[in-house]
């Protein structure tokens, strides 16, 4: 082993170190600052002359001028291999459960553990044979990981054409065992194990082509799937002021969305929220697989009190893991909560680097970084013809709930659906607080377009009538307008609003949505005869009540049919035949 | 013996610079001037220059004053002897009793591993319906009271502290008026709670750096007690002064401000304090209640805004009442399913009606004709305000829930309630 490239500290400012080096350094390479027996992980973020600025992923307390720094020559990377699922990592892919076993309640700095289990044996089935010609990302074999076939792939960074010259037979292996040996035209040999490293800030692009996302990702939330759908391989954002229910929404998505793999990046948010997921997921069963939700999840958890620089890395770590599983032909959903905290981490570092600030002191390159992150989503056709996808949903926490701020605006430019949460709605306890008029989506809904247009139009009209009533009063409003208003309120209460905490209402299947939306549409189109507004008001309250009861009944159960009949009966009361 | 430095090469704001070597980032130093001795902390190292933040401020420091490095970062005693004591932000006794130096712990320690946290499960009963029914306080929660100057937030804080069942109360006062400080001390004393309390108080006239230290001192002590199995309630008032102190120092340090002059790391700084709230499995817990006065009653101001994103909800205190809108306890779902089966329904329904009442009130004030439905809402709204919102109401949760049903029954028909039928059958009051 050659002598490590080293340098020494000449400045400490918060979590930024200035280091004088002797030979050469690489931008974004990982280095360790040595503090007694601790090694503090850091990343080179700027080089000037023979001095490099490093952001440290840990508390820098105790470092002195003159302390040694070791450069590794490696970019910040993650380990990819079997055993990632069910894991809980920090932003740098340290397994938090193993850390807890080692250091107890607190996160001691300078403690890094392997991300994967190197002692566990996996039952391997080969796919590639000696003589096969392969390229980066090709499936060479597989091991069972929970309910999935975890494909062992040729290293993504493999350039050119390679031939398999040695292949291990089926059997039980450690992830570090050499499974294949490859040779290229130049005669170079390369060993392939079940693990590979990949730098987090570079997208994995071992696929044939990127496709247009068309299929709707079923989230089982009525207001999303019907009104503001998300596509498999698409992107969406959920900005909202605090208390509008971003996190509850993200939790609901992580539970009910019909994706194979769900990766949750808790980025700079409350630790308590992650804990709910950590403690609940192992006990919640996934209705589609019968296993627990944890079996299909990876949680990246870099909460607000954990080091800021690692927060910046955490969203990249998460998206790299998602891309890895996409390469196996799986549908991955990445939920990042919240991208604003990530942007703030960028801002803090930019400030320490004394860069010229952009709007609200965010760095000028914020927009391109956000775009680059969301662009890592997508539906792709792999080299073997299979498809895989990464869908990215980022929550945004705009300062003061004002969507005009830089992070929200940069995000809106690059996402395919905007689910804007409003304080107005959450104050009125209308959950999910997705604003039905402000939000938009470019993707395909589960409902028929003409019914959807009619419903949207009615919501808009209802809102106008409501605004008007505030000025001219209820008595000045024509009964027809008043009924439009009542209908829009009805639609809001029985369809847009959904009780995430209820077992039945919390998850509304695609079939049920289509069925119920047909019924709702019929009511919205129906012509009613009322003597006066009080009668109309009372009628719609009663209808709403029956409909809500109906929502709480199991789909196609006896109760469901009975309540539906009651609604039908009620409908006959004031409608024209 | 540690070296003493005599040459201060720069004095700017509260920061002095000396040339020294072998100094660790974050360490403390003692600066001795003709006026006395002050602590100072290393906040930046640049080649041979050491930048020190002087706790007592730089006024009166001369370039040839003495600087002695102590070789350790800021620490605080965490022994049982602290109970009943009152200190300044830098840990000097404020009560004319001896200095404490046993069981020293570093302040601002590492954060808790999320994998070792547990889901909070114990409700803290306060006897205030707006909290117990609508926004239940939960052990290990971090919750600010958003208010404006002139509101009785300190009184509310003190009342919750007195009624909550906890083992230790730690009060952190930042920029506290002297009479507010005396109010807290006397209230704790009257209720016999002083002997289970520790106070770190920075008054408005103390040096600004000490204000910054208060939360860290409180939380370091709280953490130690919680690890020893105690249930600790930390009261911080007023966090706005804390943030303003941070702004003042950041500006003198020539940092690029992000929003209205506040430093870009305001969120992270606040979060690293609030996130100390925790429930240790097999040991005690830390619950944090903090006051944040909103400058200009503006919730979008950077301080309340960043706070809201960190804390697990917030109480709005306005016109002497806890506002039902906006006030939120994010952890209430963890506990309000186990209190009584109607708790959540009462919580949602009553607030929804109150929102409708507010709309009706608006219509009424604009002179519109009131429908019979509006009349019902008006009656309801007034009852709700006197029976639930008034801060003088002091009843247990169950009684408050019953009162909720009674109030709705007095105003509405069963079908108008929008409540699931099986709950109506169980709870809707019979004549």
Tab-separated table of C-alpha atoms in Angstrom, chain A residues 227 447-459 480 483-491 494 514 516-530 539-540 543 547 571 574-577:
chain	number	residue	atom	x	y	z
A	227	UNK	CA	-57.066	15.138	-9.630
A	447	UNK	CA	-60.578	9.127	-13.955
A	448	UNK	CA	-62.123	9.825	-17.325
A	449	UNK	CA	-60.959	13.232	-18.614
A	450	UNK	CA	-64.401	14.708	-19.293
A	451	UNK	CA	-65.650	13.827	-15.801
A	452	UNK	CA	-62.507	15.290	-14.342
A	453	UNK	CA	-62.871	18.510	-16.299
A	454	UNK	CA	-66.454	18.836	-15.184
A	455	UNK	CA	-65.474	18.327	-11.528
A	456	UNK	CA	-62.567	20.773	-11.769
A	457	UNK	CA	-64.782	23.333	-13.381
A	458	UNK	CA	-67.354	22.922	-10.661
A	459	UNK	CA	-64.715	23.433	-7.973
A	480	UNK	CA	-78.679	27.846	-8.763
A	483	UNK	CA	-76.382	24.759	-5.363
A	484	UNK	CA	-73.167	24.923	-7.373
A	485	UNK	CA	-71.408	26.060	-4.239
A	486	UNK	CA	-72.993	23.237	-2.241
A	487	UNK	CA	-71.959	20.731	-4.886
A	488	UNK	CA	-68.354	21.908	-4.819
A	489	UNK	CA	-68.324	21.648	-1.045
A	490	UNK	CA	-69.823	18.192	-1.340
A	491	UNK	CA	-67.084	17.124	-3.749
A	494	UNK	CA	-66.616	13.337	0.229
A	514	UNK	CA	-63.153	5.063	-10.409
A	516	UNK	CA	-66.917	6.354	-6.398
A	517	UNK	CA	-65.888	9.141	-8.715
A	518	UNK	CA	-68.559	7.999	-11.190
A	519	UNK	CA	-71.136	8.272	-8.447
A	520	UNK	CA	-69.861	11.680	-7.363
A	521	UNK	CA	-69.820	12.893	-10.958
A	522	UNK	CA	-73.428	11.834	-11.403
A	523	UNK	CA	-74.408	13.856	-8.334
A	524	UNK	CA	-72.447	16.867	-9.544
A	525	UNK	CA	-74.268	16.713	-12.888
A	526	UNK	CA	-77.707	16.053	-11.402
A	527	UNK	CA	-80.307	18.807	-11.451
A	528	UNK	CA	-81.922	19.417	-8.100
A	529	UNK	CA	-85.184	21.077	-7.134
A	530	UNK	CA	-85.155	22.941	-3.859
A	539	UNK	CA	-80.131	18.120	1.959
A	540	UNK	CA	-76.472	18.305	1.037
A	543	UNK	CA	-76.130	13.458	1.630
A	547	UNK	CA	-71.434	9.496	1.667
A	571	UNK	CA	-80.649	11.119	-4.496
A	574	UNK	CA	-84.906	16.287	-5.082
A	575	UNK	CA	-83.668	15.325	-8.511
A	576	UNK	CA	-85.552	15.400	-11.769
A	577	UNK	CA	-86.233	12.008	-13.168
